[in-house]
Coordinates of C-alpha atoms and ligand atoms in Angstrom, one line a residue:
X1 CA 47.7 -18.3 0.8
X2 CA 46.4 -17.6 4.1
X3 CA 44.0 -15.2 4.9
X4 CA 45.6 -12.2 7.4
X5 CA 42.8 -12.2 10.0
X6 CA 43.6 -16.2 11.0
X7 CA 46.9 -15.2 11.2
X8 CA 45.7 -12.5 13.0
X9 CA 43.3 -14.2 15.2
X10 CA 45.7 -17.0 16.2
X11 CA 48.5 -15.1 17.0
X12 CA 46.3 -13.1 19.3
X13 CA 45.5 -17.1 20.9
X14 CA 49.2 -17.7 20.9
X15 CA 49.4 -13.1 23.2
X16 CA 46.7 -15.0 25.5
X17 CA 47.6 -18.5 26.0
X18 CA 49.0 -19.4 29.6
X19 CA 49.2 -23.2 28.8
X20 CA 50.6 -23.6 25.1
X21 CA 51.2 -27.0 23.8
X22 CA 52.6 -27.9 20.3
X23 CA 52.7 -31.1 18.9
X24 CA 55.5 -31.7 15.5
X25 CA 55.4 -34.3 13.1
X26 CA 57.7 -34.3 9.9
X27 CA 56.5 -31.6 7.9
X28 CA 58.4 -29.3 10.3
X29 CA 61.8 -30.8 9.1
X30 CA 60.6 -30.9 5.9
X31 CA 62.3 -27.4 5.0
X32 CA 65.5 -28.4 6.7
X33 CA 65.7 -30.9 4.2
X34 CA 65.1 -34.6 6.2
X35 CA 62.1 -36.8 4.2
X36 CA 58.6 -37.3 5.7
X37 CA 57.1 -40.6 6.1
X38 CA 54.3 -40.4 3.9
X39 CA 53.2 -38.7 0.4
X40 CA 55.3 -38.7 -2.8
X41 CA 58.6 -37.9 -1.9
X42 CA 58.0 -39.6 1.6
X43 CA 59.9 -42.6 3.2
X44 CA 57.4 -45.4 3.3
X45 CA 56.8 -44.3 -0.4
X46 CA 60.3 -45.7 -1.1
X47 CA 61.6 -48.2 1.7
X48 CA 58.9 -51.2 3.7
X49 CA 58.3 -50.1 7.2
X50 CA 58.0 -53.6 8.2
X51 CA 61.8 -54.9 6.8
X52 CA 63.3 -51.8 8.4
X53 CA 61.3 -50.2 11.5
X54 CA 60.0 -53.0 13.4
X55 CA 61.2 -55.2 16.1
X56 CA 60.7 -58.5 14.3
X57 CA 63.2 -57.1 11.1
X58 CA 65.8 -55.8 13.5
X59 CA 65.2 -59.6 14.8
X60 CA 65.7 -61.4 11.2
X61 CA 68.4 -58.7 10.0
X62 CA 70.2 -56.3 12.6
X63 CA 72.6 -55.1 9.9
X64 CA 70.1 -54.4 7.0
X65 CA 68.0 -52.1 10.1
X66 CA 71.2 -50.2 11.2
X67 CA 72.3 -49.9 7.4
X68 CA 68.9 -48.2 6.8
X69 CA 69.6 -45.6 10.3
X70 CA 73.0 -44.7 9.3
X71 CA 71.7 -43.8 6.3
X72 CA 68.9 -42.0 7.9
X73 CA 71.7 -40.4 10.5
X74 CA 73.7 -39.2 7.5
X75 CA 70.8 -37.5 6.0
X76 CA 70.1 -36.1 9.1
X77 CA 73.5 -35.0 10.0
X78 CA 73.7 -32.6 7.1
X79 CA 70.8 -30.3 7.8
X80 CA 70.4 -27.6 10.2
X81 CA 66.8 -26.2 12.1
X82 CA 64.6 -23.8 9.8
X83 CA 62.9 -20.8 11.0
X84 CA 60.2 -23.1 12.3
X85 CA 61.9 -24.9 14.5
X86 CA 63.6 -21.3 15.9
X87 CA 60.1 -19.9 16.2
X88 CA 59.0 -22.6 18.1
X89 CA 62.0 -21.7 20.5
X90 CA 61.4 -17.8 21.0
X91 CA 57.5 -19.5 21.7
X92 CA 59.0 -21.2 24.3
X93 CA 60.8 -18.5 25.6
X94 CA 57.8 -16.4 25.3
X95 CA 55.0 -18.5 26.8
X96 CA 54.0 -18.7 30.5
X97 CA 53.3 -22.4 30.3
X98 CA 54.3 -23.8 27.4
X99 CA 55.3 -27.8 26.0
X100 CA 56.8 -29.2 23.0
X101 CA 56.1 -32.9 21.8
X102 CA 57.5 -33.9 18.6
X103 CA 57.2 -37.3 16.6
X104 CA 60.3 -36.7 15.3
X105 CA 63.5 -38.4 16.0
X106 CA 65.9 -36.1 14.1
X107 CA 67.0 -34.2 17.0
X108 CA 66.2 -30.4 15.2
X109 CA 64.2 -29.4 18.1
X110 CA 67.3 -29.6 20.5
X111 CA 69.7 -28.6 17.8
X112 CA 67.3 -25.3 17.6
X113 CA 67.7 -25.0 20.9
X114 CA 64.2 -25.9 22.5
X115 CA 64.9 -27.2 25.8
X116 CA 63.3 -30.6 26.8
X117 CA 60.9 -31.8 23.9
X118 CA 59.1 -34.6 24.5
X119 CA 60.0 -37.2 22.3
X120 CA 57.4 -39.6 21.7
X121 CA 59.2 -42.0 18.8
X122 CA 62.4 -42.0 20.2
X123 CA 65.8 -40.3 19.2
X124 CA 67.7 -41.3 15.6
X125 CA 70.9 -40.0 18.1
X126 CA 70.7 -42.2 20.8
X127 CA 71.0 -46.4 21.1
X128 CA 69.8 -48.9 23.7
X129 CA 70.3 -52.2 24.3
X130 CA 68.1 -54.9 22.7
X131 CA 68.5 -56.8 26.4
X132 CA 69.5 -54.7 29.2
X133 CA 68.7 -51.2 30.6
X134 CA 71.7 -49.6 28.5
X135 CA 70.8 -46.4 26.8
X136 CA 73.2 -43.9 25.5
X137 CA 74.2 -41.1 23.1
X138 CA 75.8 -42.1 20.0
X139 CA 76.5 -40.4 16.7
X140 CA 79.0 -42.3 15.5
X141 CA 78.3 -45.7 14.2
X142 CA 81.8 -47.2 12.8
X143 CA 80.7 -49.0 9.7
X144 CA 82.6 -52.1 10.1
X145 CA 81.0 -52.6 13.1
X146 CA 77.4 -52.7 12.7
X147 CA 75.5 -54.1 14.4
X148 CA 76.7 -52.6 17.8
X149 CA 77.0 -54.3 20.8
X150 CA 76.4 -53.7 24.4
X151 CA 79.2 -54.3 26.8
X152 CA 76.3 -57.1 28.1
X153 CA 76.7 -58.9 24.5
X154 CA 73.2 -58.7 23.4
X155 CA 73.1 -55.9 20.5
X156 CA 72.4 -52.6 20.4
X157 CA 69.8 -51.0 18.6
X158 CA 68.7 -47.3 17.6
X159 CA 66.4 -45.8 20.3
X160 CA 63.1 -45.6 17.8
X161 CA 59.7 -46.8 18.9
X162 CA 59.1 -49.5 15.9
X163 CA 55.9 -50.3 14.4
X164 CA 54.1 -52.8 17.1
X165 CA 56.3 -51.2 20.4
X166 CA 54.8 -49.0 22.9
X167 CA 56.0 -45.3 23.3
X168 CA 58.1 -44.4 25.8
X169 CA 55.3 -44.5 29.0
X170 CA 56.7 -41.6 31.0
X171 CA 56.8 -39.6 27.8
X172 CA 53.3 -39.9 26.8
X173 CA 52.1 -39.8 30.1
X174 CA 53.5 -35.9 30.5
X175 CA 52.0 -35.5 26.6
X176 CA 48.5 -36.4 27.5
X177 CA 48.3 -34.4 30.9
X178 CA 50.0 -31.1 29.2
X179 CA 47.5 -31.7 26.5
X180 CA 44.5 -31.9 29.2
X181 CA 46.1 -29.2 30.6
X182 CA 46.3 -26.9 27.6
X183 CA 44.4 -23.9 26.3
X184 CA 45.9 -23.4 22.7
X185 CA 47.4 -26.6 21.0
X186 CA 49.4 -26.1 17.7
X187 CA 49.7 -29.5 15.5
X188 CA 52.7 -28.6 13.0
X189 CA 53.5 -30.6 9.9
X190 CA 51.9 -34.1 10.9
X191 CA 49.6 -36.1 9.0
X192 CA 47.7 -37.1 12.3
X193 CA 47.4 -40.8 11.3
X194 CA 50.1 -42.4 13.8
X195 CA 48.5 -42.5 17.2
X196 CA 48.5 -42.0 20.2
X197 CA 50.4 -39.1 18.8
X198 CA 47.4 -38.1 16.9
X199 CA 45.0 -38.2 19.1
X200 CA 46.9 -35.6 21.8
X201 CA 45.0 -32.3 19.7
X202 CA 41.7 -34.3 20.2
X203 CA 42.5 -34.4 23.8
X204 CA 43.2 -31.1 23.9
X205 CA 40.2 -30.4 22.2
X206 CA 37.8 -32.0 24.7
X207 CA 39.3 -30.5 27.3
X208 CA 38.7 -27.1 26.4
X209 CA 41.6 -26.2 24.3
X210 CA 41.6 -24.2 20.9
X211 CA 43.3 -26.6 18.1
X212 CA 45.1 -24.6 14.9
X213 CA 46.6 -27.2 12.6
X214 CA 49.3 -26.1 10.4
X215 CA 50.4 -27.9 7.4
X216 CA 50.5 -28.0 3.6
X217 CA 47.2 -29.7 2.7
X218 CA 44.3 -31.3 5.2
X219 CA 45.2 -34.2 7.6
X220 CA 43.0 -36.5 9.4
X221 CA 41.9 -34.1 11.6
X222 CA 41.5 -30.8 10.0
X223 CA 37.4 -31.6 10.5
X224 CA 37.8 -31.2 14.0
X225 CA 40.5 -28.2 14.3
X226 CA 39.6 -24.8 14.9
X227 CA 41.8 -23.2 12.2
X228 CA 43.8 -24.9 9.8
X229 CA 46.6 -22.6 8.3
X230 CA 47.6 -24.1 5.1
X231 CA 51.1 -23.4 4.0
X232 CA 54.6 -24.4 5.1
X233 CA 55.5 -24.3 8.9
X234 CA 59.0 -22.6 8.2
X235 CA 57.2 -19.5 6.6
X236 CA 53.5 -19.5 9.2
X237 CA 54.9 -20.2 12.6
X238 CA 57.4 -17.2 12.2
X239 CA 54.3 -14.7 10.9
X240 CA 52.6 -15.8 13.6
X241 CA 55.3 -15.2 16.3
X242 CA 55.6 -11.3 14.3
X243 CA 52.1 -10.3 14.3
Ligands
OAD1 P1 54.0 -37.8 7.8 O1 55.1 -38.0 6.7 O2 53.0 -38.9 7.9 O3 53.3 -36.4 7.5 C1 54.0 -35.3 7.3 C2 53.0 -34.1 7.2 O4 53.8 -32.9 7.1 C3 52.1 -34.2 6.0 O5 50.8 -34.0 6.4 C4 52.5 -33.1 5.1 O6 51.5 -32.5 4.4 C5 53.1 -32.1 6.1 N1 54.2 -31.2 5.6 C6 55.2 -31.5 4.7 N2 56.0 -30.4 4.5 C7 55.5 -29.4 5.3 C8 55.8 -28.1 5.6 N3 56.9 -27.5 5.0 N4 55.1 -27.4 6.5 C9 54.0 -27.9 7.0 N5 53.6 -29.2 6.8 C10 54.3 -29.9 6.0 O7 54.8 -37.6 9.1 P2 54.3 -37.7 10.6 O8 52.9 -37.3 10.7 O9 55.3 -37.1 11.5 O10 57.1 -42.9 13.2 O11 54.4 -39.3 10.8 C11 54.1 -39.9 12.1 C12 55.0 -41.0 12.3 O12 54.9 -42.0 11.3 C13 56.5 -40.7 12.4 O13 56.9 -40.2 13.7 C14 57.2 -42.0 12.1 C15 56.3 -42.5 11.0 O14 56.2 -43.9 10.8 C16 58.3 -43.3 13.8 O15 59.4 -43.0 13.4 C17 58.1 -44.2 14.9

């Protein structure tokens, strides 16, 4: 249970901020229904990251990887935004200056209606060729033809960032100056240990930034925030948008 005056005093940071930055990590979708990566119920609890979410096992077995995403797409497909994704829209509505970057690739954030996240790990929705510049929309994968291929030949693969690739540059060069840039960070529903997604709040931080951290227990970086709200996102970010 949170104590009213940090809800208090951060939705009074939230009133003042002119350069708002949240970053999202699974625990936001967690309410919607789609898994997180890590704890009990969480996917790399169940499934090996390296056999399904790296470059060298979409190398060895292309159908076993896109088995494992259609899966993940189905899940996916039958859940809807939670009022934490929404309040993070009316934020952005709200806010003079104000960013969104998620880790996630599930596509709630748009569905929600925010307008451009930035998506550092990619986009469970969208495909790209394992050889050429191809990249495209696609939400239906027809079974019988997995893998995909490009009209080049070589075959297409989910647009994730696997374990061992490098994040989208462009992407995380906009994340890391917004976060210089910022004066309140929020870090939703992420266990801060995948970086450099993790280390945009400490960024933040040494430039000047308050850091509030909300999520259900303490992360990697709870030493270093300013106010950690413990609880679930669905049920804090809207109090906080209220107060
Ligand atoms: P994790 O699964 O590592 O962490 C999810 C966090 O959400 C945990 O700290 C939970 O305590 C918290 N959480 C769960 N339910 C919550 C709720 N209702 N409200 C608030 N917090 C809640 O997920 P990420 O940190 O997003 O990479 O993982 C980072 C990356 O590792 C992912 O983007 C993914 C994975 O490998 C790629 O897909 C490339």
């Amino acid at each position: 249970m949170q104590s009213p005056d940090s809800i208090s005093t951060v939705s009074e940071w939230i009133k003042q901020s002119q350069r708002l930055v949240v970053l999202t990590g699974a625990g936001i979708s967690a309410e919607s229904g789609v898994p997180t990566f890590r704890g009990s119920d969480g996917l790399w609890n169940s499934y090996r990251a390296e056999e399904l979410a790296t470059p060298e096992a979409f190398a060895r077995d292309p159908k076993l990887v896109w088995e494992w995403y259609e899966w993940r797409r189905g899940l996916v497909a039958q859940t809807s935004p939670n009022p934490g994704h929404l309040a993070l829209v009316e934020l952005e509505r709200s806010s003079p200056g104000f960013t969104l970057i998620t880790q996630n690739v599930d596509g709630l954030h748009d569905l929600a209606g925010s307008t451009h996240p930035l998506k550092l790990h990619g986009d469970i929705w969208e495909v790209r060729c394992s050889s050429c510049s191809y990249r495209g929309v696609n939400r239906d994968v027809p079974l019988g033809q997995i893998p995909l291929k490009c009209e080049c030949g070589a075959l297409l693969r989910p647009n994730i960032v696997w374990f061992g690739e490098s994040l989208p540059a462009d992407v995380l060069e906009q994340a890391w100056a917004d976060s210089e840039q910022a004066d309140l960070f929020l870090v939703v529903g992420t266990s801060a240990l995948v970086h450099p997604a993790a280390s945009l709040p400490l960024v933040a931080k040494r430039s000047g930034a308050s850091v509030v951290e909300i999520n259900l227990e303490p992360t990697a970086i709870s030493d270093q925030v300013d106010i950690s709200l413990m609880g679930k996102s669905g049920e804090l970010l809207p109090q906080l948008i209220a107060v």
